[in-house]
Short mmCIF file of N, CA and C in Angstrom, two decimals:
data_model
loop_
_atom_site.label_atom_id
_atom_site.label_comp_id
_atom_site.label_asym_id
_atom_site.label_seq_id
_atom_site.Cartn_x
_atom_site.Cartn_y
_atom_site.Cartn_z
N MET A 764 135.97 139.78 116.07
CA MET A 764 136.04 138.70 115.58
C MET A 764 134.44 138.74 114.67
N ALA A 765 134.33 137.94 113.79
CA ALA A 765 133.03 137.66 113.28
C ALA A 765 132.16 136.48 113.77
N THR A 766 130.93 136.75 113.74
CA THR A 766 130.07 135.66 114.32
C THR A 766 129.42 135.06 113.14
N SER A 767 128.93 133.56 113.57
CA SER A 767 128.03 132.91 112.36
C SER A 767 126.65 133.27 112.64
N PRO A 768 125.92 133.58 111.44
CA PRO A 768 124.36 133.95 111.55
C PRO A 768 123.74 132.59 111.81
N THR A 769 122.86 132.55 112.64
CA THR A 769 122.12 131.44 113.05
C THR A 769 120.62 131.47 112.75
N GLY A 770 120.24 130.03 112.44
CA GLY A 770 118.94 130.13 111.95
C GLY A 770 117.65 130.00 113.02
N ALA A 771 116.42 129.93 112.86
CA ALA A 771 115.42 129.96 113.53
C ALA A 771 115.37 128.86 114.61
N ASP A 772 116.14 127.83 114.38
CA ASP A 772 116.10 126.72 115.32
C ASP A 772 117.53 127.30 116.33
N GLY A 773 118.32 128.10 116.25
CA GLY A 773 119.40 128.33 116.54
C GLY A 773 120.63 127.76 116.36
N GLY A 774 120.63 126.92 115.28
CA GLY A 774 121.87 126.21 114.51
C GLY A 774 122.39 127.61 113.72
N VAL A 775 123.74 126.89 113.56
CA VAL A 775 124.42 127.86 112.54
C VAL A 775 124.14 127.58 111.05
N VAL A 776 124.22 128.86 110.33
CA VAL A 776 123.61 128.75 109.03
C VAL A 776 124.97 129.06 108.30
N TYR A 777 125.09 127.95 107.28
CA TYR A 777 126.40 128.46 106.60
C TYR A 777 125.94 128.88 105.03
N ARG A 778 125.71 129.94 105.00
CA ARG A 778 125.30 131.03 103.90
C ARG A 778 126.27 130.90 102.65
N ALA A 779 125.49 130.77 101.48
CA ALA A 779 126.51 130.65 100.05
C ALA A 779 127.50 131.95 100.08
N ASP A 780 126.91 133.01 100.56
CA ASP A 780 127.53 134.40 100.60
C ASP A 780 128.33 134.76 101.63
N CYS A 781 128.78 133.91 102.52
CA CYS A 781 129.45 134.06 103.66
C CYS A 781 130.72 134.41 103.53
N PRO A 782 131.61 135.39 103.37
CA PRO A 782 132.66 135.80 103.06
C PRO A 782 133.87 134.83 103.83
N SER A 783 133.62 134.21 104.75
CA SER A 783 134.58 133.13 105.06
C SER A 783 134.75 132.01 104.45
N ARG A 784 133.31 131.49 103.60
CA ARG A 784 133.38 130.18 102.65
C ARG A 784 134.91 130.42 101.92
N PRO A 785 135.15 131.40 100.90
CA PRO A 785 136.16 131.24 99.96
C PRO A 785 137.72 131.24 100.88
N ILE A 786 137.66 131.94 101.86
CA ILE A 786 138.90 132.10 102.57
C ILE A 786 139.12 130.51 103.33
N LEU A 787 138.17 130.09 103.87
CA LEU A 787 138.41 128.46 104.36
C LEU A 787 138.80 127.58 103.30
N ASP A 788 138.12 127.77 102.19
CA ASP A 788 138.45 126.76 101.06
C ASP A 788 139.93 127.10 100.60
N GLN A 789 140.60 128.42 100.78
CA GLN A 789 141.59 128.77 100.20
C GLN A 789 142.70 128.34 101.26
N ILE A 790 142.67 128.23 102.75
CA ILE A 790 143.62 128.06 103.73
C ILE A 790 143.38 126.60 104.00
N ALA A 791 142.31 125.84 104.10
CA ALA A 791 142.09 124.53 104.44
C ALA A 791 142.25 123.27 103.67
N ASP A 792 142.83 123.65 102.44
CA ASP A 792 143.04 122.36 101.32
C ASP A 792 144.42 121.62 101.71
N LYS A 793 144.43 120.40 101.46
CA LYS A 793 145.52 119.79 101.68
C LYS A 793 146.90 120.36 101.52
N TRP A 794 146.92 120.83 100.18
CA TRP A 794 148.28 121.48 100.27
C TRP A 794 148.86 122.91 100.93
N SER A 795 147.83 123.57 101.18
CA SER A 795 147.90 124.96 102.10
C SER A 795 148.38 124.67 103.50
N MET A 796 147.83 123.46 103.92
CA MET A 796 147.72 122.82 105.49
C MET A 796 149.37 122.62 105.54
N MET A 797 149.74 121.76 104.53
CA MET A 797 151.13 121.12 104.60
C MET A 797 152.10 121.97 104.35
N VAL A 798 152.06 122.90 103.33
CA VAL A 798 153.08 124.09 103.17
C VAL A 798 153.11 124.89 104.60
N MET A 799 152.07 125.29 105.19
CA MET A 799 152.21 125.99 106.51
C MET A 799 152.82 125.38 107.65
N ALA A 800 152.84 123.78 107.34
CA ALA A 800 153.24 122.78 108.39
C ALA A 800 154.90 122.73 108.42
N VAL A 801 155.40 122.83 107.29
CA VAL A 801 156.75 122.64 106.84
C VAL A 801 157.29 124.09 107.05
N LEU A 802 156.65 125.19 107.32
CA LEU A 802 157.37 126.32 107.34
C LEU A 802 157.46 126.84 108.89
N ASP A 803 158.38 126.03 109.38
CA ASP A 803 159.01 126.12 110.82
C ASP A 803 160.13 127.31 110.92
N LYS A 804 160.45 127.39 109.79
CA LYS A 804 161.60 128.69 109.91
C LYS A 804 161.55 129.02 108.25
N PRO A 805 161.93 129.91 107.92
CA PRO A 805 162.13 130.77 106.51
C PRO A 805 162.53 129.37 105.68
N THR A 806 161.97 129.27 104.57
CA THR A 806 162.42 128.01 103.81
C THR A 806 162.48 128.40 102.28
N ARG A 807 163.41 127.83 101.48
CA ARG A 807 163.49 128.02 100.09
C ARG A 807 162.24 127.16 99.29
N PHE A 808 162.00 127.52 98.02
CA PHE A 808 160.93 127.19 97.21
C PHE A 808 161.31 125.44 97.46
N ASN A 809 162.46 125.20 96.89
CA ASN A 809 162.81 123.79 96.45
C ASN A 809 162.85 122.94 97.70
N GLU A 810 163.37 123.62 98.88
CA GLU A 810 163.10 122.61 100.00
C GLU A 810 161.74 122.36 100.47
N ILE A 811 160.69 123.24 100.23
CA ILE A 811 159.32 123.18 100.75
C ILE A 811 159.01 122.12 99.50
N LYS A 812 159.11 122.05 98.31
CA LYS A 812 159.00 120.97 97.27
C LYS A 812 159.23 119.83 97.84
N ARG A 813 160.89 119.39 98.39
CA ARG A 813 161.22 118.28 98.55
C ARG A 813 160.58 117.62 100.06
N ARG A 814 160.27 118.56 100.89
CA ARG A 814 159.52 118.10 102.09
C ARG A 814 157.73 117.71 101.63
N LEU A 815 157.43 118.07 100.58
CA LEU A 815 156.16 117.61 100.31
C LEU A 815 156.14 116.80 99.17
N GLU A 816 156.12 115.52 99.38
CA GLU A 816 156.25 114.67 98.37
C GLU A 816 155.16 114.66 97.49
N GLY A 817 155.14 114.31 96.36
CA GLY A 817 154.07 114.37 95.63
C GLY A 817 153.54 115.74 94.80
N VAL A 818 153.67 116.75 95.48
CA VAL A 818 153.11 118.21 95.03
C VAL A 818 154.03 118.69 93.65
N THR A 819 153.49 119.09 93.01
CA THR A 819 153.84 119.32 91.40
C THR A 819 154.28 120.80 91.71
N GLN A 820 155.35 121.32 91.02
CA GLN A 820 155.98 122.50 90.89
C GLN A 820 154.73 123.58 90.76
N ARG A 821 153.69 123.41 89.81
CA ARG A 821 152.72 124.30 89.62
C ARG A 821 151.87 124.16 90.78
N VAL A 822 151.24 123.30 91.21
CA VAL A 822 150.55 123.58 92.48
C VAL A 822 150.96 123.92 93.56
N LEU A 823 152.38 123.53 93.79
CA LEU A 823 153.05 124.64 94.95
C LEU A 823 153.15 126.15 94.62
N THR A 824 153.60 126.34 93.60
CA THR A 824 153.36 127.85 93.25
C THR A 824 152.11 128.66 93.47
N GLN A 825 151.06 127.62 92.85
CA GLN A 825 149.65 128.12 93.05
C GLN A 825 149.69 128.57 94.61
N THR A 826 149.87 127.31 95.44
CA THR A 826 149.65 127.14 96.61
C THR A 826 150.06 128.34 97.42
N LEU A 827 151.55 128.53 97.14
CA LEU A 827 152.29 130.01 97.99
C LEU A 827 151.59 131.19 97.85
N ARG A 828 151.38 131.25 96.25
CA ARG A 828 150.29 132.54 96.02
C ARG A 828 149.27 132.90 96.64
N ARG A 829 148.68 131.79 96.76
CA ARG A 829 147.36 131.95 97.56
C ARG A 829 147.59 132.39 98.85
N LEU A 830 148.60 131.76 99.55
CA LEU A 830 148.83 131.77 100.78
C LEU A 830 149.28 133.30 101.30
N GLU A 831 150.21 133.41 100.21
CA GLU A 831 150.65 135.01 100.26
C GLU A 831 149.88 135.96 100.29
N ARG A 832 148.73 135.84 99.36
CA ARG A 832 147.71 136.68 98.84
C ARG A 832 146.76 136.69 100.33
N ASN A 833 146.39 135.81 100.75
CA ASN A 833 145.79 135.76 102.18
C ASN A 833 146.35 135.98 103.29
N GLY A 834 147.82 136.51 103.19
CA GLY A 834 148.42 137.14 104.52
C GLY A 834 149.02 136.13 105.24
N MET A 835 148.92 134.73 104.79
CA MET A 835 149.25 133.71 105.70
C MET A 835 150.90 133.42 105.79
N ILE A 836 151.71 133.85 104.61
CA ILE A 836 153.12 133.86 104.38
C ILE A 836 153.49 134.77 103.65
N THR A 837 154.92 135.20 104.12
CA THR A 837 155.62 136.22 103.21
C THR A 837 156.60 135.70 102.24
N ARG A 838 156.82 136.04 100.89
CA ARG A 838 158.00 135.74 100.24
C ARG A 838 159.03 136.66 100.18
N ARG A 839 160.13 136.12 100.22
CA ARG A 839 161.31 137.32 100.32
C ARG A 839 162.51 136.86 99.20
N VAL A 840 162.60 137.70 98.57
CA VAL A 840 163.80 137.60 97.37
C VAL A 840 165.15 137.85 98.04
N LEU A 841 165.98 136.57 97.86
CA LEU A 841 167.18 136.70 98.36
C LEU A 841 168.23 137.22 97.27
N PRO A 842 169.21 138.13 97.73
CA PRO A 842 170.16 138.53 96.87
C PRO A 842 171.36 137.53 96.59
N THR A 843 171.05 136.51 95.66
CA THR A 843 171.73 135.58 95.35
C THR A 843 171.81 135.48 94.01
N SER A 844 172.71 134.76 93.46
CA SER A 844 172.92 134.28 92.27
C SER A 844 172.93 132.93 91.59
N PRO A 845 171.90 131.90 91.11
CA PRO A 845 170.86 132.78 90.48
C PRO A 845 169.97 133.21 91.82
N VAL A 846 168.75 134.07 91.64
CA VAL A 846 168.16 134.68 92.51
C VAL A 846 167.51 133.50 93.14
N GLY A 847 167.27 133.63 94.47
CA GLY A 847 166.32 132.64 95.39
C GLY A 847 165.19 133.35 96.12
N VAL A 848 164.43 132.79 96.31
CA VAL A 848 163.07 133.01 97.12
C VAL A 848 163.31 132.13 98.38
N GLU A 849 162.57 132.92 99.76
CA GLU A 849 162.32 132.03 100.76
C GLU A 849 160.96 132.50 101.25
N TYR A 850 160.18 131.49 102.08
CA TYR A 850 158.84 131.93 102.21
C TYR A 850 158.74 131.64 103.95
N SER A 851 158.06 132.26 104.76
CA SER A 851 158.21 132.07 105.93
C SER A 851 156.56 132.53 106.33
N LEU A 852 156.13 132.04 107.59
CA LEU A 852 154.90 132.38 107.97
C LEU A 852 154.90 133.86 108.81
N THR A 853 153.67 134.47 108.32
CA THR A 853 153.27 135.68 109.18
C THR A 853 152.93 135.41 110.28
N PRO A 854 152.44 136.37 111.16
CA PRO A 854 152.09 136.16 112.47
C PRO A 854 150.46 135.54 112.18
N LEU A 855 149.85 136.14 111.16
CA LEU A 855 148.62 135.39 110.91
C LEU A 855 148.77 134.16 110.88
N GLY A 856 149.48 133.44 109.88
CA GLY A 856 149.83 132.10 109.42
C GLY A 856 150.26 131.42 110.68
N GLU A 857 151.18 131.91 111.49
CA GLU A 857 151.69 131.08 112.68
C GLU A 857 150.49 130.89 113.74
N SER A 858 149.59 131.57 113.84
CA SER A 858 148.17 131.47 114.42
C SER A 858 147.46 130.39 113.98
N LEU A 859 147.73 129.78 112.90
CA LEU A 859 147.14 128.74 112.45
C LEU A 859 147.79 127.62 112.86
N ARG A 860 149.25 127.29 113.14
CA ARG A 860 149.82 126.24 113.18
C ARG A 860 149.18 125.25 114.59
N GLU A 861 149.03 125.69 115.55
CA GLU A 861 148.44 125.13 116.53
C GLU A 861 146.78 124.51 116.14
N PRO A 862 146.04 125.19 115.58
CA PRO A 862 144.63 124.39 115.15
C PRO A 862 145.07 123.25 114.20
N PHE A 863 146.12 123.58 113.13
CA PHE A 863 146.28 122.78 111.86
C PHE A 863 147.02 121.55 112.83
N GLY A 864 148.07 121.80 113.45
CA GLY A 864 148.67 120.48 114.19
C GLY A 864 147.67 119.49 114.99
N ARG A 865 146.58 120.27 115.70
CA ARG A 865 145.69 119.45 116.29
C ARG A 865 144.93 118.82 115.51
N LEU A 866 144.32 119.02 114.22
CA LEU A 866 144.03 118.59 113.12
C LEU A 866 144.83 117.51 112.73
N TYR A 867 146.05 117.57 112.56
CA TYR A 867 146.94 116.71 111.82
C TYR A 867 146.93 115.59 113.01
N ALA A 868 147.35 115.58 114.33
CA ALA A 868 147.49 114.77 115.25
C ALA A 868 146.10 113.87 115.24
N TRP A 869 144.81 114.71 115.29
CA TRP A 869 143.58 113.86 115.20
C TRP A 869 143.79 112.82 113.98
N THR A 870 144.22 113.24 112.98
CA THR A 870 144.23 112.43 111.69
C THR A 870 144.94 111.17 111.90
N VAL A 871 146.03 111.57 112.37
CA VAL A 871 147.05 110.58 112.56
C VAL A 871 146.51 109.53 113.83
N ASP A 872 146.01 110.05 114.70
CA ASP A 872 145.64 109.32 115.81
C ASP A 872 144.12 108.17 115.45
N ASN A 873 143.31 108.93 114.44
CA ASN A 873 142.24 108.06 113.93
C ASN A 873 142.54 107.55 112.70
N THR A 874 143.55 107.17 112.09
CA THR A 874 143.96 106.73 110.83
C THR A 874 143.25 105.28 110.67
N ASP A 875 143.48 104.59 111.71
CA ASP A 875 143.29 103.12 111.47
C ASP A 875 141.70 103.00 111.50
N GLU A 876 141.27 103.62 112.27
CA GLU A 876 139.51 103.46 112.67
C GLU A 876 139.04 103.88 111.36
N ILE A 877 139.43 105.02 110.89
CA ILE A 877 138.90 105.79 109.56
C ILE A 877 139.23 104.61 108.52
N ARG A 878 140.17 104.26 108.50
CA ARG A 878 140.43 103.15 107.22
C ARG A 878 139.64 101.73 107.34
N ALA A 879 139.30 101.42 108.65
CA ALA A 879 138.66 100.35 108.76
C ALA A 879 137.03 100.39 108.57
N HIS A 880 136.63 102.16 108.93
CA HIS A 880 135.19 102.43 108.29
C HIS A 880 135.00 102.41 106.75
N GLN A 881 136.26 102.74 106.13
CA GLN A 881 136.28 102.88 104.55
C GLN A 881 136.19 101.71 104.03
N THR A 882 136.78 100.85 104.51
CA THR A 882 136.71 99.19 104.21
C THR A 882 135.42 98.43 104.32
N ALA A 883 135.03 99.05 105.17
CA ALA A 883 133.36 98.18 105.69
C ALA A 883 132.62 98.94 104.87
N TYR A 884 132.61 100.24 104.49
CA TYR A 884 131.74 100.90 103.53
C TYR A 884 131.92 100.24 102.18
N ASP A 885 133.08 100.12 101.66
CA ASP A 885 133.37 99.95 100.14
C ASP A 885 132.75 98.30 100.20
N GLN A 886 132.90 97.48 101.26
CA GLN A 886 132.68 96.26 100.83
C GLN A 886 130.86 95.92 101.32
N ARG A 887 130.32 97.16 101.99
CA ARG A 887 128.85 97.03 101.80
C ARG A 887 128.35 97.50 100.38
N VAL A 888 129.07 98.50 99.81
CA VAL A 888 128.49 99.05 98.73
C VAL A 888 128.86 98.02 97.36
N GLN A 889 130.07 97.17 97.57
CA GLN A 889 130.28 96.11 96.75
C GLN A 889 129.04 95.01 96.79
N ASN A 890 128.93 94.63 98.06
CA ASN A 890 127.66 93.58 98.18
C ASN A 890 126.74 93.96 97.47
N TRP A 891 126.16 95.04 97.84
CA TRP A 891 124.89 95.93 97.21
C TRP A 891 124.85 95.90 95.96
N ALA A 892 126.10 96.43 95.30
CA ALA A 892 125.81 96.28 93.82
C ALA A 892 125.97 95.02 93.19
N SER A 893 126.68 94.33 93.73
CA SER A 893 126.70 92.55 93.45
C SER A 893 125.42 91.96 93.54
N ARG A 894 124.45 92.39 94.51
CA ARG A 894 123.20 91.21 94.59
C ARG A 894 122.09 92.48 93.64
N TRP A 895 122.28 93.64 93.13
CA TRP A 895 121.17 94.28 92.40
C TRP A 895 121.60 94.39 90.89
N SER A 896 122.77 94.27 90.72
CA SER A 896 123.25 94.50 89.26
C SER A 896 122.67 93.35 88.16
N PRO A 897 122.36 93.72 87.04
CA PRO A 897 121.61 92.84 86.16
C PRO A 897 122.64 91.47 85.92
N ARG A 898 122.45 90.31 85.79
CA ARG A 898 123.07 89.24 85.64
C ARG A 898 122.86 88.82 84.30
N PRO A 899 124.12 88.59 83.64
CA PRO A 899 123.82 87.83 81.97
C PRO A 899 123.35 86.74 81.66
#
């Protein structure tokens, strides 16, 4: 397992050339996380699309290719007419289900509090802008 380099103060340094950064970008985006969450069993493309409301065919295709390239999922062509394709998690992808599940649970548990903070922030910004904007 790779370790994170530390700075002079002992804190973790997030270097621009760290090889983990592009991988994290590729697997931790919202669509990748949601795709891996719905792959609890081998699943066909259209079923994944139906379960992910709002995803476009293009974005889903790009996401699946990226996850396959990174070894998170496998793609299997089915001998059907017309040809079908199903996707499933690899052991590597399966190893992310638990941490992603915890992140999702945390998000659900804290949604109300986060929205309250967003509303308060937006109100402060709006009040500040109305005080300092030029008046006609």
